[in-house]
Amino acid sequence: MKITVKLFAGFRNDRFKVDDLEFPENATVVDVLDALKINSPELGVAMINGRHVTREHVLADGETLSLFPKVGGG
Amino acid sequence: MNKIYRVNMKDLTCKIEDVPAAWVGLGGRGLTSNIVAAEVPPTCHPLGPNNKLVFAPGLLTGTPAAQSGRMSAGAKSPLTGTIKESNAGGTSAQQFAKLGIKAMIIEGQPAEGKWYELHVNNDGVTFHDASALKGKQNFAVIDAMNAKYSPKIGVVTIGVPGEERLKSANISVKDPDQKLRSHGRGGLGAVMGSKGVKVITIDDSAGKKVEIADPEKFRAAAKVFAKAMLDHPVTGEGLPIYGTNVLINIINEAGGLPTKNFRYGTCEHHDKVSGETMHDVIAGRGGSTKHGCHAGCVIQCSQVYVDEKAEYITSGFEYETVWGLGINCMIEDLDDCARIDNAMDDIGIDSIEGAVILGTAMEAGVIPWGDGKECLRVMKEEIGKATPLGRILGNGTKSVGDAYGLTRVAVVKGQGIPAYDPRTIKGIGVTYAMSTMGADHTAGYAIATNILQVGGHVDPLKKDGQVELARNLCIATAAVDSTGMCIFVAFPALDIPECLPSLIDMINARYGINLSGDDVTDLGKSIMKTEKAFNDAAGFTKADDRLPEFFEYEPLPPHNMVWDFTGEELDEFWNF
């Protein structure tokens, strides 16, 4: 299935801003992190359609997954 | 820090007083709010002779503790009519601490039309005619004071909007690089102007090192604390590299980025002004992506933003300002936004209120949407010169809404709502509504838990748990604001178990006392209740603890949610 992955802040280094990637059915957020060689503890926030999802969230074909390292400001 | 400087602007005297027992354990916001509550009649006119302007460094300011160089300024706010504390970096807090000044209270008013420089040193305050500075903006004041004394002189100044007592005027503080930091919110610059004080200069050459009761214990705790700052990914990595503006993309992604004066929750051109883009622009042009607002800052969240020739445009270019200009006003050119930010620094208005003012002026049709050049002109030529239009704008977002008959006016208690939409980030909406100081994200930064998943996670789109979250954050923040610490210490404190105990250990070692975690929480609660009692006595009621009505009937795309807390639900905030 096709997942659009958007990366932010330091996750973009040596990777990309946005890309369409292929994953097997029932892939989770962790599978995407593994494919991108992002250590799971580095993940700050994962969102789909503006809603937070967990690392265990099972992705569906055509979804856009946004991945952020731990960031803050204010 | 064992002296109170009491400055009377009516008879031009300064008394040096001992610190009363009740104030010994207080610093920063805890001290300014207690002094204002004890000495300012709540119903007084904020610009009249009975208001007082109080400066107080934090409990740990002047020590080697990382992040401890913040100065609190407090008064009754002309913008909100509530009690107000606004803290800033820069050099003044550490200079006060070295001189042993626990607080400086400015009271009374001089004969009309007189302008003064207050010169602060170890012997007290002397009063100098500042009529030659009248009409000068902040950077020119700094140049004049550096020339009069030396670049080491501390400078606390107001621009023309402060002289003219406009309600968005801030108080600017010289930073270690001769640029500016601001006591931004609540119009405290107008209070300084109403006292005839154009500038405060600080000579700390006769100052001493701050005494520490238990140096060994202090050193050990300070080490643990600084390590927590550097170890946490937000303060050790995210903030130093991308600055606070890293939030543009994540708040946009969450659908809570107020766009075109709070019409939408996402913005198509967000990446043009994002933290990632800003980092690349600064790095590519040879600016500085790291910068600290005070000596001893290890986070370095600030930056120096330069043009294509590597010439300085602005510094301290923060998320809320970039949001307000780049997203809420739809100004897509980051250079234009930076120039407007610099103009706001120079004339001395709050860059959050200023940006929300411009968005509301666009709503009114006074400025075309997205027109950065016109915004820059309005700042310099209208607000900066206090023209009739400049006065309508410079008196704040509510003033613009009232003058032009608008309903989409994003304020609480008269203060502009910053960069997070309360309809889709509900915890911050509770903070905006219930804060003792009007809409203020820093009063209880629910974004950490709602969006950033620091200190756990509370779903931003649901009402569950938000009142409790905002309450706890507001209490903790009131305590942190009393230490002289930068608010960003909260990120490690929420996640790293030894961080907060090390902060308390530093306070204990500094003063030779034995505060517990509960004592610190109790301090936060007591500050909040003192501030609320002032507001109640000033005439505020539960009806003031509400968001603007338009949030209740205009759903915010993309989540299409409205603000749906009842008054009873919100009032639970004060149940502690």
XYZ file of C-alpha atoms in Angstrom:
650
model
C 0.000 0.000 0.000
C 1.064 3.595 -0.564
C 1.750 5.866 2.426
C 2.687 9.522 2.043
C 5.280 10.331 4.701
C 5.980 13.926 5.760
C 9.079 14.571 7.859
C 9.853 17.624 9.979
C 12.787 19.297 11.755
C 15.837 17.042 12.194
C 14.070 14.030 10.675
C 14.581 15.730 7.306
C 18.375 15.522 7.570
C 19.671 13.005 5.010
C 16.091 11.985 4.289
C 13.319 14.037 2.651
C 10.508 16.493 3.336
C 7.725 14.452 1.780
C 7.705 11.182 -0.135
C 5.339 8.395 -1.178
C 6.520 5.047 0.160
C 5.275 1.473 -0.302
C 4.513 -0.668 2.744
C 2.885 -4.085 3.193
C -0.710 -4.278 4.441
C -1.096 -3.809 8.215
C 2.155 -1.843 8.495
C 2.348 0.327 11.622
C 4.028 3.616 12.484
C 6.923 1.596 13.919
C 7.403 -0.101 10.534
C 7.718 3.304 8.887
C 10.232 4.439 11.519
C 12.248 1.245 10.945
C 12.210 1.721 7.174
C 13.503 5.270 7.630
C 16.102 4.195 10.230
C 14.587 6.489 12.878
C 15.091 5.188 16.416
C 11.694 4.856 18.043
C 12.583 6.955 21.164
C 13.473 9.868 18.885
C 9.845 10.131 17.760
C 8.022 13.035 19.350
C 4.717 13.082 17.534
C 3.063 11.051 14.773
C -0.075 12.459 13.174
C -2.554 11.352 10.547
C -5.075 13.927 9.308
C -4.202 16.273 12.133
C -4.779 13.665 14.838
C -2.152 12.119 17.059
C -1.577 8.387 16.570
C 0.458 5.901 18.592
C 3.486 3.974 17.378
C 1.299 0.872 17.139
C -1.267 2.527 14.878
C -2.023 0.367 11.815
C -1.812 2.406 8.624
C -4.340 2.320 5.787
C -3.597 2.677 2.080
C -3.340 6.287 0.912
C -2.897 7.826 4.362
C -0.516 10.700 5.017
C 1.685 10.165 8.071
C 3.492 13.171 9.593
C 6.474 12.454 11.825
C 8.092 14.936 14.211
C 11.072 14.532 16.520
C 10.621 15.912 20.027
C 10.181 19.646 19.496
C 8.874 22.526 21.538
C 8.715 26.272 21.728
C 6.213 28.797 22.841
C 19.367 40.564 47.459
C 18.344 42.464 50.564
C 17.250 45.901 49.403
C 14.061 47.410 48.072
C 14.519 50.589 46.035
C 11.386 52.709 46.377
C 11.377 55.418 43.727
C 8.930 58.298 44.046
C 8.432 60.196 40.786
C 6.418 62.998 42.411
C 9.174 64.266 44.691
C 12.051 62.560 42.840
C 13.362 60.577 45.765
C 14.621 57.053 46.232
C 14.411 55.316 49.576
C 16.385 52.171 50.205
C 14.285 49.893 52.396
C 14.854 46.550 54.083
C 12.914 43.619 52.697
C 9.801 42.987 54.835
C 9.590 39.470 56.278
C 6.576 38.613 54.106
C 8.584 39.206 50.927
C 11.828 37.466 51.885
C 10.893 34.125 50.276
C 9.553 35.713 47.108
C 11.139 36.717 43.813
C 10.127 37.455 40.231
C 6.380 37.214 39.625
C 5.670 36.101 43.195
C 7.184 39.333 44.435
C 5.814 41.741 41.822
C 2.289 40.354 42.208
C 2.437 40.481 46.003
C 3.726 44.062 45.973
C 1.116 45.199 43.453
C -1.625 43.421 45.428
C -0.462 44.981 48.701
C 0.170 48.525 47.508
C -1.902 49.293 44.384
C -5.621 50.046 44.811
C -7.273 47.494 42.468
C -9.747 50.050 41.111
C -7.108 52.692 40.320
C -6.543 53.991 36.805
C -3.551 52.056 35.439
C -2.042 55.272 34.062
C -2.739 57.370 37.161
C -0.631 58.265 40.192
C -1.806 55.295 42.273
C -0.512 52.528 40.021
C 3.018 51.277 40.679
C 5.550 49.695 38.368
C 7.608 46.982 40.048
C 10.737 45.232 38.792
C 12.020 42.099 40.520
C 14.656 39.561 39.495
C 13.918 35.923 40.311
C 14.962 33.928 43.356
C 17.901 32.360 41.518
C 18.891 35.320 39.366
C 22.532 36.292 39.649
C 23.628 32.777 40.603
C 25.455 30.486 38.167
C 22.209 28.488 37.654
C 21.513 28.009 33.954
C 18.486 29.893 32.596
C 18.042 32.057 35.690
C 18.436 35.557 34.224
C 14.841 36.688 33.885
C 13.435 39.935 35.249
C 9.757 40.298 36.175
C 7.896 43.565 35.699
C 4.497 44.014 37.329
C 1.732 46.612 37.642
C -1.981 46.986 37.036
C -2.230 46.562 33.264
C -3.711 49.340 31.119
C -4.467 46.756 28.411
C -6.409 44.272 30.537
C -7.249 46.150 33.738
C -5.973 43.092 35.619
C -2.834 42.558 37.621
C 0.087 41.896 35.272
C 3.483 40.287 35.329
C 5.662 40.051 32.261
C 9.179 38.669 32.408
C 12.095 39.223 30.078
C 15.692 38.233 29.502
C 18.397 40.780 28.843
C 20.979 42.058 31.286
C 18.891 43.996 33.840
C 17.895 41.071 36.078
C 21.452 39.918 36.737
C 22.567 43.536 37.248
C 19.857 44.062 39.877
C 20.874 40.807 41.583
C 24.532 41.861 41.698
C 23.504 45.177 43.263
C 21.437 43.299 45.856
C 18.177 44.867 44.653
C 15.326 42.480 45.388
C 12.777 44.846 43.879
C 12.446 48.380 42.570
C 9.060 50.020 43.050
C 8.304 53.101 40.948
C 5.390 55.126 42.291
C 3.760 58.523 41.842
C 3.988 60.826 38.834
C 6.126 63.898 38.056
C 4.896 67.258 36.862
C 3.324 66.906 33.433
C 5.637 66.881 30.451
C 8.770 65.985 32.402
C 10.885 63.029 31.284
C 13.515 61.317 33.372
C 16.336 58.850 33.199
C 16.534 56.820 36.404
C 20.163 55.911 37.019
C 20.419 52.864 39.275
C 23.589 51.916 41.111
C 24.742 50.586 44.465
C 23.865 53.830 46.242
C 20.275 54.065 45.011
C 18.659 55.962 42.147
C 19.461 59.394 40.776
C 17.132 61.385 38.548
C 18.382 62.903 35.313
C 16.563 65.090 32.826
C 15.735 62.980 29.767
C 13.950 65.588 27.673
C 16.566 65.132 24.926
C 15.473 61.494 24.609
C 11.781 62.292 24.177
C 10.595 61.136 20.778
C 13.469 58.687 20.345
C 12.787 55.020 19.716
C 14.502 52.201 21.605
C 17.631 51.576 19.525
C 18.434 55.288 19.526
C 17.990 55.368 23.301
C 20.428 52.466 23.661
C 22.968 54.244 21.437
C 22.599 57.436 23.486
C 23.041 55.636 26.830
C 26.003 53.589 25.558
C 27.615 56.853 24.449
C 26.834 58.585 27.766
C 28.197 55.723 29.906
C 29.671 52.650 28.208
C 28.331 49.597 26.386
C 28.293 47.828 29.772
C 25.501 50.060 31.061
C 22.154 48.303 31.561
C 19.284 49.931 29.660
C 15.539 49.542 30.193
C 13.620 51.778 27.817
C 10.353 52.766 26.160
C 9.759 54.093 22.661
C 7.245 56.683 21.490
C 4.182 54.400 22.013
C 5.227 54.070 25.664
C 5.637 57.837 25.996
C 2.174 58.251 24.495
C 0.757 55.644 26.901
C -0.560 53.327 24.180
C -1.813 50.070 25.626
C 0.353 47.784 23.486
C 3.587 49.516 24.539
C 6.190 47.235 26.048
C 9.281 47.805 28.179
C 12.480 46.910 26.347
C 15.627 45.613 27.986
C 19.094 45.636 26.451
C 20.437 42.133 25.840
C 24.062 40.968 25.925
C 24.458 41.915 22.222
C 23.186 45.508 22.597
C 19.831 44.496 21.076
C 16.485 44.125 22.826
C 14.371 41.814 24.919
C 10.925 42.798 26.062
C 8.543 42.824 28.967
C 6.047 42.413 26.167
C 2.542 41.796 27.268
C -0.024 43.958 28.967
C 1.081 47.475 28.060
C 3.586 47.960 30.875
C 5.455 50.452 28.659
C 2.449 52.760 28.992
C 2.719 52.528 32.787
C 6.417 53.458 32.581
C 5.485 56.354 30.289
C 2.782 57.501 32.708
C 5.475 57.798 35.383
C 7.615 60.065 33.186
C 10.354 57.438 33.025
C 11.860 57.288 29.539
C 14.785 55.063 30.449
C 16.358 53.267 33.383
C 20.133 52.861 33.292
C 21.888 50.351 35.530
C 25.522 50.583 36.617
C 26.460 47.366 38.416
C 30.190 48.109 38.654
C 29.980 48.287 42.468
C 27.923 45.099 42.559
C 28.974 41.904 44.254
C 28.669 38.225 43.536
C 25.383 36.828 44.770
C 25.946 35.013 48.052
C 25.119 31.333 48.192
C 24.437 29.767 51.608
C 25.626 26.277 50.683
C 27.945 26.544 47.656
C 28.716 22.848 47.448
C 25.099 21.756 47.451
C 24.349 24.516 44.950
C 27.100 23.405 42.573
C 25.905 19.795 42.645
C 22.280 20.744 41.993
C 23.221 23.244 39.270
C 25.128 20.520 37.458
C 22.158 18.124 37.490
C 19.874 20.947 36.359
C 22.092 22.056 33.461
C 22.506 18.432 32.371
C 18.724 18.037 32.229
C 18.543 21.113 29.965
C 21.119 19.654 27.595
C 19.820 16.060 27.713
C 16.195 16.808 26.902
C 15.637 16.739 23.139
C 13.502 19.903 23.161
C 15.907 22.156 25.105
C 19.107 20.364 24.074
C 18.431 19.986 20.384
C 15.121 21.233 18.924
C 15.138 24.759 20.372
C 18.830 25.504 19.736
C 18.665 24.380 16.107
C 15.255 25.569 14.944
C 14.174 28.072 17.596
C 10.656 28.447 18.867
C 9.450 28.821 15.275
C 9.775 25.038 14.856
C 6.152 25.085 16.025
C 4.701 26.500 12.777
C 4.673 23.121 11.034
C 3.465 20.997 13.942
C 0.666 23.382 14.925
C -0.336 23.593 11.255
C -0.338 19.821 10.996
C -2.533 19.603 14.105
C -5.039 22.015 12.526
C -4.636 24.606 15.282
C -2.641 27.314 13.468
C -4.888 30.404 13.458
C -4.880 31.657 9.873
C -6.229 34.904 8.324
C -7.401 36.309 11.644
C -8.581 33.004 13.120
C -10.597 31.868 10.076
C -8.783 28.591 9.415
C -6.668 26.115 11.373
C -4.139 25.395 8.636
C -2.295 27.655 6.230
C -1.262 26.733 2.702
C 1.989 28.717 2.709
C 3.053 27.621 6.215
C 6.390 26.211 5.077
C 7.512 29.607 3.712
C 7.725 30.914 7.278
C 8.392 27.672 9.178
C 11.240 27.107 11.619
C 12.918 24.695 9.218
C 12.850 27.312 6.432
C 13.991 30.054 8.788
C 16.917 27.912 9.931
C 18.023 27.329 6.336
C 17.669 31.024 5.448
C 19.698 32.164 8.469
C 22.379 29.511 8.005
C 22.594 30.157 4.242
C 23.038 33.904 4.709
C 25.593 33.693 7.499
C 23.357 34.768 10.358
C 23.323 33.040 13.703
C 20.892 30.203 14.370
C 21.687 30.218 18.105
C 21.480 33.081 20.559
C 20.790 33.419 24.274
C 18.647 36.215 25.703
C 20.755 36.389 28.867
C 24.185 35.324 30.112
C 24.014 31.767 31.423
C 21.439 30.488 28.949
C 22.412 27.033 27.693
C 19.319 26.521 25.496
C 20.099 29.344 23.033
C 16.646 29.239 21.385
C 17.004 32.656 19.832
C 18.766 33.665 16.626
C 20.094 36.590 14.630
C 18.169 36.949 11.370
C 20.069 38.672 8.573
C 19.413 39.812 5.013
C 21.089 38.543 1.821
C 24.145 40.717 2.522
C 24.373 39.188 6.038
C 23.273 42.524 7.552
C 21.258 42.366 10.780
C 17.479 42.528 10.386
C 16.253 41.273 13.749
C 16.845 38.886 16.625
C 14.569 37.212 19.127
C 12.261 36.429 16.206
C 9.869 34.088 17.963
C 7.171 31.691 16.877
C 4.267 33.801 18.097
C 5.493 36.827 16.142
C 6.224 34.835 12.990
C 2.794 33.193 13.299
C 1.049 36.538 13.825
C 2.659 38.158 10.809
C 3.336 35.244 8.476
C 0.169 33.221 9.035
C -2.498 35.315 10.722
C -1.748 38.366 8.542
C -0.810 36.161 5.544
C 2.567 37.875 4.964
C 4.401 35.194 3.009
C 7.801 36.908 2.828
C 9.851 36.015 5.921
C 12.134 39.039 5.370
C 9.095 41.336 5.555
C 8.044 39.634 8.789
C 11.558 40.071 10.207
C 11.603 43.782 9.344
C 8.225 44.301 11.035
C 9.510 42.433 14.097
C 12.506 44.752 14.239
C 10.243 47.798 13.875
C 8.139 46.577 16.817
C 11.334 46.180 18.875
C 12.419 49.676 17.924
C 9.161 51.523 18.627
C 8.560 49.311 21.646
C 5.290 47.478 21.263
C 4.501 43.885 22.199
C 5.173 41.801 19.106
C 2.299 39.400 19.876
C -0.235 42.179 20.448
C 1.248 44.031 17.471
C 0.781 41.090 15.141
C -2.793 40.435 16.326
C -3.496 44.169 15.941
C -2.339 44.033 12.302
C -4.523 40.967 11.611
C -7.515 42.750 13.086
C -6.702 45.881 11.057
C -6.713 43.663 7.948
C -10.087 42.305 9.030
C -11.241 45.938 9.190
C -9.916 46.651 5.681
C -7.373 49.179 6.943
C -4.437 47.143 5.588
C -4.654 44.669 2.649
C -4.200 41.015 3.631
C -0.602 39.913 3.329
C 0.799 43.393 2.682
C 4.055 43.286 4.655
C 5.358 46.581 3.278
C 2.256 48.435 4.427
C 2.472 46.760 7.843
C 6.038 47.998 8.170
C 4.920 51.521 7.241
C 2.041 51.390 9.722
C 4.420 50.322 12.495
C 6.977 53.046 11.826
C 4.806 55.908 10.627
C 1.477 55.412 12.389
C 1.891 53.476 15.670
C 5.516 54.583 15.995
C 4.504 58.220 15.701
C 1.207 57.880 17.585
C -0.872 59.386 14.784
C -4.666 59.194 15.214
C -4.724 55.846 13.305
C -1.624 54.766 15.214
C -3.410 55.380 18.491
C -6.433 53.270 17.467
C -4.097 50.444 16.508
C -1.528 50.966 19.235
C -4.153 50.712 21.943
C -4.503 47.014 21.185
C -6.542 44.422 19.339
C -9.726 45.259 21.228
C -9.327 48.939 20.404
C -9.151 48.096 16.685
C -12.211 45.839 16.951
C -14.197 48.510 18.792
C -13.190 51.281 16.388
C -14.200 49.319 13.303
C -17.264 47.442 14.626
C -15.806 43.944 14.326
C -16.897 40.704 15.996
C -13.954 38.442 15.054
C -11.714 40.048 17.635
C -9.372 37.560 19.285
C -8.892 38.827 22.834
C -9.501 37.714 26.409
C -9.735 40.496 28.987
C -8.598 42.843 26.228
C -5.350 41.024 25.435
C -4.724 39.512 21.991
C -4.888 35.712 21.677
C -1.603 34.195 20.510
C -0.657 31.475 18.075
C -2.747 28.454 19.052
C -6.440 28.155 18.230
C -8.493 27.275 21.313
C -11.179 25.462 19.300
C -8.801 22.653 18.339
C -6.250 22.913 21.152
C -8.683 23.076 23.995
C -6.268 23.021 26.919
C -4.689 26.299 25.849
C -8.189 27.751 25.477
C -8.778 27.087 29.176
C -5.518 28.878 29.983
C -6.517 31.864 27.814
C -9.907 32.107 29.531
C -8.783 31.623 33.106
C -5.349 33.255 33.272
C -5.235 36.153 35.725
C -3.670 38.278 32.974
C -5.827 37.849 29.866
C -5.000 35.617 26.890
C -1.472 34.406 27.581
C -0.110 31.095 26.311
C 2.856 31.178 28.696
C 0.560 31.297 31.753
C -0.112 27.567 31.421
C 1.412 26.111 28.303
C -1.005 23.278 27.531
C 0.522 22.939 24.044
C 3.236 20.800 25.666
C 0.757 18.117 26.680
C -1.948 18.678 24.044
C 0.314 18.724 20.989
C 3.982 18.085 21.760
C 3.448 15.054 24.000
C 5.840 16.415 26.593
C 4.705 15.510 30.107
C 2.182 12.956 28.800
C -0.679 13.496 26.380
C -4.152 14.971 26.718
C -6.125 14.845 23.421
C -6.311 18.473 22.195
C -9.662 17.952 20.472
C -11.556 16.695 23.525
C -12.656 18.551 26.639
C -11.653 15.723 28.994
C -8.890 16.629 31.420
C -8.222 20.112 29.978
C -9.341 22.181 32.964
C -7.213 20.120 35.328
C -4.266 20.297 32.907
C -4.472 24.080 32.542
C -4.905 24.552 36.296
C -1.835 22.459 37.146
C 0.278 24.157 34.494
C -0.804 27.647 35.599
C 0.096 26.851 39.233
C 3.489 25.398 38.269
C 4.215 28.335 35.964
C 3.439 30.899 38.661
C 6.101 29.203 40.797
C 8.668 28.930 37.963
C 8.056 32.615 37.092
C 9.213 33.444 40.613
C 12.592 31.753 40.273
C 13.961 33.889 37.437
C 14.001 30.796 35.259
C 13.132 30.800 31.579
C 9.797 29.070 30.990
C 11.457 26.448 28.763
C 12.880 24.700 31.831
C 9.377 23.222 31.984
C 10.099 20.848 29.076
C 12.829 18.897 30.901
C 10.991 19.362 34.218
C 7.943 17.575 32.796
C 9.941 14.617 31.476
C 13.173 14.190 33.464
C 12.547 13.139 37.099
C 15.644 14.755 38.642
C 15.150 18.147 36.957
C 12.562 19.763 39.238
C 14.165 18.481 42.470
C 17.476 19.973 41.322
C 15.760 23.339 40.763
C 14.341 23.231 44.293
C 17.736 22.142 45.648
C 19.315 25.198 44.051
C 16.793 27.511 45.761
C 17.404 25.754 49.082
C 21.177 25.950 48.708
C 21.039 29.598 47.660
C 19.038 30.702 50.725
C 19.880 27.987 53.254
C 16.274 26.882 53.484
C 14.451 23.600 53.078
C 11.561 23.930 50.629
C 9.795 20.756 49.498
C 8.060 20.149 46.167
C 4.726 20.758 47.911
C 5.973 24.112 49.208
C 6.733 25.150 45.641
C 3.272 24.079 44.480
C 1.757 25.989 47.390
C 3.751 29.067 46.340
C 2.253 28.810 42.835
C -1.260 28.456 44.257
C -0.803 31.383 46.587
C 0.451 33.642 43.750
C -2.521 32.711 41.568
C -4.988 33.404 44.385
C -3.340 36.716 45.255
C -3.616 37.778 41.611
C -7.247 36.654 41.350
C -8.188 38.511 44.537
C -6.721 41.695 42.999
C -8.745 41.168 39.824
C -11.944 40.437 41.777
C -11.479 43.633 43.767
C -10.858 45.503 40.489
C -14.337 44.402 39.363
C -13.670 41.269 37.333
C -16.232 38.455 37.510
C -16.659 34.938 36.111
C -18.162 36.510 32.988
C -14.704 37.879 32.173
C -13.190 34.373 32.261
C -14.609 33.520 28.845
C -13.401 33.385 25.249
C -14.832 35.666 22.529
C -18.230 34.489 21.341
C -17.194 33.911 17.718
C -15.227 30.844 18.781
C -18.563 29.303 19.818
C -20.316 29.710 16.455
C -17.539 29.683 13.843
C -16.255 26.112 13.356
C -12.531 26.018 12.575
C -11.476 23.971 9.545
C -10.083 21.348 9.091
C -11.507 19.750 12.256
C -14.570 22.020 12.095
C -14.763 22.323 15.842
C -16.100 25.149 17.984
C -15.252 26.223 21.537
C -17.756 24.278 23.620
C -16.868 24.629 27.298
C -19.679 25.805 29.554
C -19.058 28.527 32.097
C -19.515 26.028 34.925
C -16.879 23.738 33.427
C -14.390 26.589 33.140
C -15.056 27.881 36.637
C -13.845 24.529 38.020
C -10.382 25.895 37.226
C -10.432 27.871 40.480
C -11.371 24.828 42.546
C -8.077 24.489 44.440
